[in-house]
Amino acid sequence: MKWVYIAAGIALFVQMLFVPNPEADSSHISSIVEAVVQDSGVPNAVTAIILRNRLFDTIFEVVVFTIAVMGAHFLLANERPFCAIYQFTDQPSIVMARLGATIAALVGIELAIRGHLSPGGGFAAGVAGGTAIGLVAITSSTEWMQAIYKRWHAATWEKVSVLVFIVLSVITLAGVELPHGELGALFSGGIIPVLNILVAVKVALGSWAVVLIFIHYRGLL
């Protein structure tokens, strides 16, 4: 039986190499991209597909990320906190990590605000923001990071961003859209820029929560 699967795999490989794909017509692909751009009002067709054409899927992607953060809390809740947490203490490492955090944070803000105009978007912006938080965490006191997380009610804002995203997505799926504005302008694409920013906030704050959990229970180095 295994030889049948091997033969089928070889046949599929040969088919992909030598048999032309009838749908791989560049003019056809270009027309699809142009249609997506015109319908959404944003030049970034990827963001338009994620936050408009396939918005139903994106809702559940955001919910899955929320469940992942909750799962990290649940799975580590019964473990003993790590006793000794070591951070980088040499000055060159601290300077480099915090410089990298500053750059990552600025990139995250840029991707969140202009993700509908250029490559990027909410998920990429959130990852950049989470990277900035992680770089600060490896050079700072854990207690200080926890105190800031609680002082600014980051957990609450994370949940609020998810709920607002879901509500706005449902309204959009129901057919209610904001004016698209001028194509290529910062304030264009209707609700897409707002959804981008909400996703960025949710992913960044969720990454912050996960980083703090793993540092608390597993240490840093």
Short mmCIF file of C-alpha atoms in Angstrom, two decimals:
data_model
loop_
_atom_site.label_atom_id
_atom_site.label_comp_id
_atom_site.label_asym_id
_atom_site.label_seq_id
_atom_site.Cartn_x
_atom_site.Cartn_y
_atom_site.Cartn_z
CA MET A 1 0.00 0.00 0.00
CA LYS A 2 2.84 2.41 0.77
CA TRP A 3 4.10 2.07 -2.82
CA VAL A 4 0.76 3.37 -4.04
CA TYR A 5 1.15 6.52 -1.94
CA ILE A 6 4.75 6.96 -3.10
CA ALA A 7 3.72 6.60 -6.74
CA ALA A 8 0.86 9.07 -6.25
CA GLY A 9 3.26 11.56 -4.66
CA ILE A 10 5.75 11.23 -7.54
CA ALA A 11 2.95 11.64 -10.09
CA LEU A 12 1.69 14.78 -8.34
CA PHE A 13 5.23 16.19 -8.24
CA VAL A 14 5.73 15.55 -11.97
CA GLN A 15 2.33 17.07 -12.73
CA MET A 16 3.23 20.27 -10.89
CA LEU A 17 6.56 20.49 -12.74
CA PHE A 18 5.51 19.87 -16.33
CA VAL A 19 1.75 20.38 -16.68
CA PRO A 20 0.87 24.07 -17.07
CA ASN A 21 -1.70 25.57 -14.75
CA PRO A 22 -4.56 26.92 -16.87
CA GLU A 23 -5.49 29.44 -14.18
CA ALA A 24 -2.00 30.93 -13.90
CA ASP A 25 -2.75 33.70 -16.39
CA SER A 26 -1.11 36.95 -15.29
CA SER A 27 -3.82 39.12 -16.86
CA HIS A 28 -6.49 37.14 -15.04
CA ILE A 29 -4.66 37.53 -11.72
CA SER A 30 -4.16 41.25 -12.34
CA SER A 31 -7.87 41.72 -12.99
CA ILE A 32 -8.71 39.97 -9.71
CA VAL A 33 -6.28 42.18 -7.78
CA GLU A 34 -7.67 45.31 -9.43
CA ALA A 35 -11.22 44.25 -8.57
CA VAL A 36 -10.28 43.68 -4.91
CA VAL A 37 -8.57 47.07 -4.73
CA GLN A 38 -11.52 48.88 -6.31
CA ASP A 39 -14.09 47.15 -4.10
CA SER A 40 -12.17 47.78 -0.86
CA GLY A 41 -10.75 51.23 -1.58
CA VAL A 42 -7.24 50.30 -0.35
CA PRO A 43 -4.16 49.59 -2.53
CA ASN A 44 -2.99 46.70 -0.31
CA ALA A 45 -4.97 43.82 -1.76
CA VAL A 46 -3.77 41.39 0.95
CA THR A 47 -5.20 43.57 3.73
CA ALA A 48 -8.40 44.02 1.70
CA ILE A 49 -8.85 40.25 1.44
CA ILE A 50 -8.07 39.62 5.11
CA LEU A 51 -10.26 42.40 6.51
CA ARG A 52 -13.03 42.46 3.91
CA ASN A 53 -13.34 39.53 1.49
CA ARG A 54 -12.39 36.92 4.13
CA LEU A 55 -13.36 38.90 7.22
CA PHE A 56 -15.38 35.97 8.58
CA ASP A 57 -12.17 33.89 8.74
CA THR A 58 -10.22 36.75 10.32
CA ILE A 59 -12.74 37.02 13.16
CA PHE A 60 -11.99 33.46 14.18
CA GLU A 61 -8.24 33.99 13.76
CA VAL A 62 -8.43 36.78 16.33
CA VAL A 63 -10.56 34.60 18.60
CA VAL A 64 -8.05 31.73 18.26
CA PHE A 65 -5.24 34.04 19.37
CA THR A 66 -7.33 35.05 22.39
CA ILE A 67 -7.89 31.38 23.25
CA ALA A 68 -4.13 30.78 22.94
CA VAL A 69 -3.43 33.49 25.54
CA MET A 70 -6.07 31.98 27.86
CA GLY A 71 -4.58 28.54 27.26
CA ALA A 72 -1.15 29.73 28.37
CA HIS A 73 -2.72 30.97 31.62
CA PHE A 74 -4.56 27.69 32.10
CA LEU A 75 -1.69 25.30 31.29
CA LEU A 76 0.84 27.02 33.55
CA ALA A 77 -1.51 27.90 36.42
CA ASN A 78 -0.61 24.79 38.43
CA GLU A 79 3.15 25.13 38.01
CA ARG A 80 5.43 26.67 40.58
CA PRO A 81 6.74 30.12 39.65
CA PHE A 82 10.36 30.23 38.61
CA CYS A 83 12.43 31.23 41.65
CA ALA A 84 15.43 32.90 40.01
CA ILE A 85 14.79 35.08 36.97
CA TYR A 86 17.91 36.38 35.28
CA GLN A 87 17.98 39.37 32.94
CA PHE A 88 20.74 40.83 30.81
CA THR A 89 22.80 43.08 33.06
CA ASP A 90 25.70 44.18 30.82
CA GLN A 91 25.19 47.69 29.47
CA PRO A 92 25.87 46.96 25.76
CA SER A 93 23.16 44.25 25.70
CA ILE A 94 20.69 46.52 27.46
CA VAL A 95 21.33 49.40 25.06
CA MET A 96 21.04 47.15 21.98
CA ALA A 97 17.87 45.44 23.25
CA ARG A 98 16.13 48.71 24.05
CA LEU A 99 17.23 50.27 20.77
CA GLY A 100 15.77 47.25 18.99
CA ALA A 101 12.59 47.60 21.06
CA THR A 102 12.25 51.24 20.03
CA ILE A 103 12.69 50.39 16.35
CA ALA A 104 10.24 47.46 16.58
CA ALA A 105 7.66 49.65 18.32
CA LEU A 106 7.93 52.36 15.65
CA VAL A 107 7.64 49.74 12.90
CA GLY A 108 4.57 48.31 14.64
CA ILE A 109 2.90 51.72 14.77
CA GLU A 110 3.71 52.32 11.10
CA LEU A 111 2.32 48.92 10.07
CA ALA A 112 -0.87 49.45 12.09
CA ILE A 113 -1.59 52.94 10.76
CA ARG A 114 -0.52 52.44 7.14
CA GLY A 115 -1.02 48.69 6.74
CA HIS A 116 -3.87 49.27 4.29
CA LEU A 117 -1.61 51.32 2.01
CA SER A 118 1.60 49.27 1.97
CA PRO A 119 2.80 45.76 2.90
CA GLY A 120 1.91 45.11 6.52
CA GLY A 121 -1.22 45.08 8.59
CA GLY A 122 -2.62 44.43 12.02
CA PHE A 123 -1.08 41.01 12.62
CA ALA A 124 2.39 42.13 11.49
CA ALA A 125 2.05 45.29 13.59
CA GLY A 126 1.06 43.25 16.65
CA VAL A 127 4.04 40.93 16.18
CA ALA A 128 6.36 43.95 15.95
CA GLY A 129 4.81 45.38 19.12
CA GLY A 130 5.15 42.05 20.92
CA THR A 131 8.80 41.87 19.84
CA ALA A 132 9.40 45.32 21.35
CA ILE A 133 7.81 44.21 24.61
CA GLY A 134 9.90 41.02 24.66
CA LEU A 135 13.12 42.98 24.14
CA VAL A 136 12.25 45.27 27.04
CA ALA A 137 11.37 42.27 29.21
CA ILE A 138 14.80 40.66 28.85
CA THR A 139 16.48 43.79 30.21
CA SER A 140 13.98 44.92 32.86
CA SER A 141 12.66 43.79 36.22
CA THR A 142 9.79 41.33 36.01
CA GLU A 143 7.99 43.13 38.85
CA TRP A 144 8.27 46.40 36.94
CA MET A 145 6.80 44.82 33.79
CA GLN A 146 3.95 43.28 35.79
CA ALA A 147 3.26 46.60 37.52
CA ILE A 148 3.00 48.46 34.20
CA TYR A 149 0.78 45.70 32.76
CA LYS A 150 -1.63 46.08 35.67
CA ARG A 151 -1.40 49.86 35.95
CA TRP A 152 -2.45 50.39 32.36
CA HIS A 153 -5.11 47.62 32.54
CA ALA A 154 -3.58 45.89 29.51
CA ALA A 155 -5.63 42.73 30.03
CA THR A 156 -8.85 44.76 29.94
CA TRP A 157 -7.81 46.66 26.82
CA GLU A 158 -6.96 43.37 25.12
CA LYS A 159 -10.45 42.03 25.75
CA VAL A 160 -12.07 45.32 24.73
CA SER A 161 -10.15 45.36 21.44
CA VAL A 162 -11.37 41.84 20.64
CA LEU A 163 -14.99 42.69 21.41
CA VAL A 164 -14.90 45.92 19.40
CA PHE A 165 -13.27 44.09 16.49
CA ILE A 166 -15.99 41.42 16.51
CA VAL A 167 -18.79 44.00 16.72
CA LEU A 168 -17.39 46.11 13.87
CA SER A 169 -16.77 42.98 11.79
CA VAL A 170 -20.34 41.79 12.25
CA ILE A 171 -21.63 45.23 11.25
CA THR A 172 -19.40 45.14 8.15
CA LEU A 173 -20.52 41.63 7.24
CA ALA A 174 -24.11 42.83 7.54
CA GLY A 175 -23.42 45.22 4.67
CA VAL A 176 -22.86 48.50 6.53
CA GLU A 177 -19.67 50.21 5.31
CA LEU A 178 -18.03 53.58 5.87
CA PRO A 179 -17.14 55.74 2.86
CA HIS A 180 -13.99 54.44 1.17
CA GLY A 181 -12.47 57.86 0.65
CA GLU A 182 -9.71 58.54 -1.87
CA LEU A 183 -7.70 55.50 -2.93
CA GLY A 184 -4.17 55.70 -1.47
CA ALA A 185 -5.03 58.31 1.18
CA LEU A 186 -4.38 57.62 4.86
CA PHE A 187 -8.08 57.91 5.70
CA SER A 188 -9.40 55.48 3.12
CA GLY A 189 -10.77 51.96 2.97
CA GLY A 190 -13.72 52.56 5.25
CA ILE A 191 -13.50 50.41 8.38
CA ILE A 192 -10.34 48.52 7.28
CA PRO A 193 -7.80 50.89 8.98
CA VAL A 194 -9.76 50.70 12.24
CA LEU A 195 -9.81 46.90 12.13
CA ASN A 196 -6.07 46.94 11.39
CA ILE A 197 -5.35 49.00 14.50
CA LEU A 198 -7.61 46.83 16.68
CA VAL A 199 -5.85 43.65 15.53
CA ALA A 200 -2.46 45.27 16.21
CA VAL A 201 -3.50 46.26 19.74
CA LYS A 202 -4.92 42.83 20.47
CA VAL A 203 -1.87 40.90 19.20
CA ALA A 204 0.63 43.20 20.94
CA LEU A 205 -1.17 43.08 24.30
CA GLY A 206 -1.74 39.34 23.99
CA SER A 207 1.97 38.84 23.29
CA TRP A 208 2.74 40.94 26.36
CA ALA A 209 0.54 38.72 28.50
CA VAL A 210 2.15 35.52 27.16
CA VAL A 211 5.67 36.89 27.68
CA LEU A 212 4.91 37.77 31.29
CA ILE A 213 3.36 34.35 31.92
CA PHE A 214 6.33 32.42 30.55
CA ILE A 215 8.85 34.62 32.38
CA HIS A 216 6.92 34.16 35.63
CA TYR A 217 6.66 30.38 35.41
CA ARG A 218 9.62 29.37 33.24
CA GLY A 219 12.17 32.12 33.71
CA LEU A 220 13.89 34.07 30.98
CA LEU A 221 17.24 32.52 30.19
#
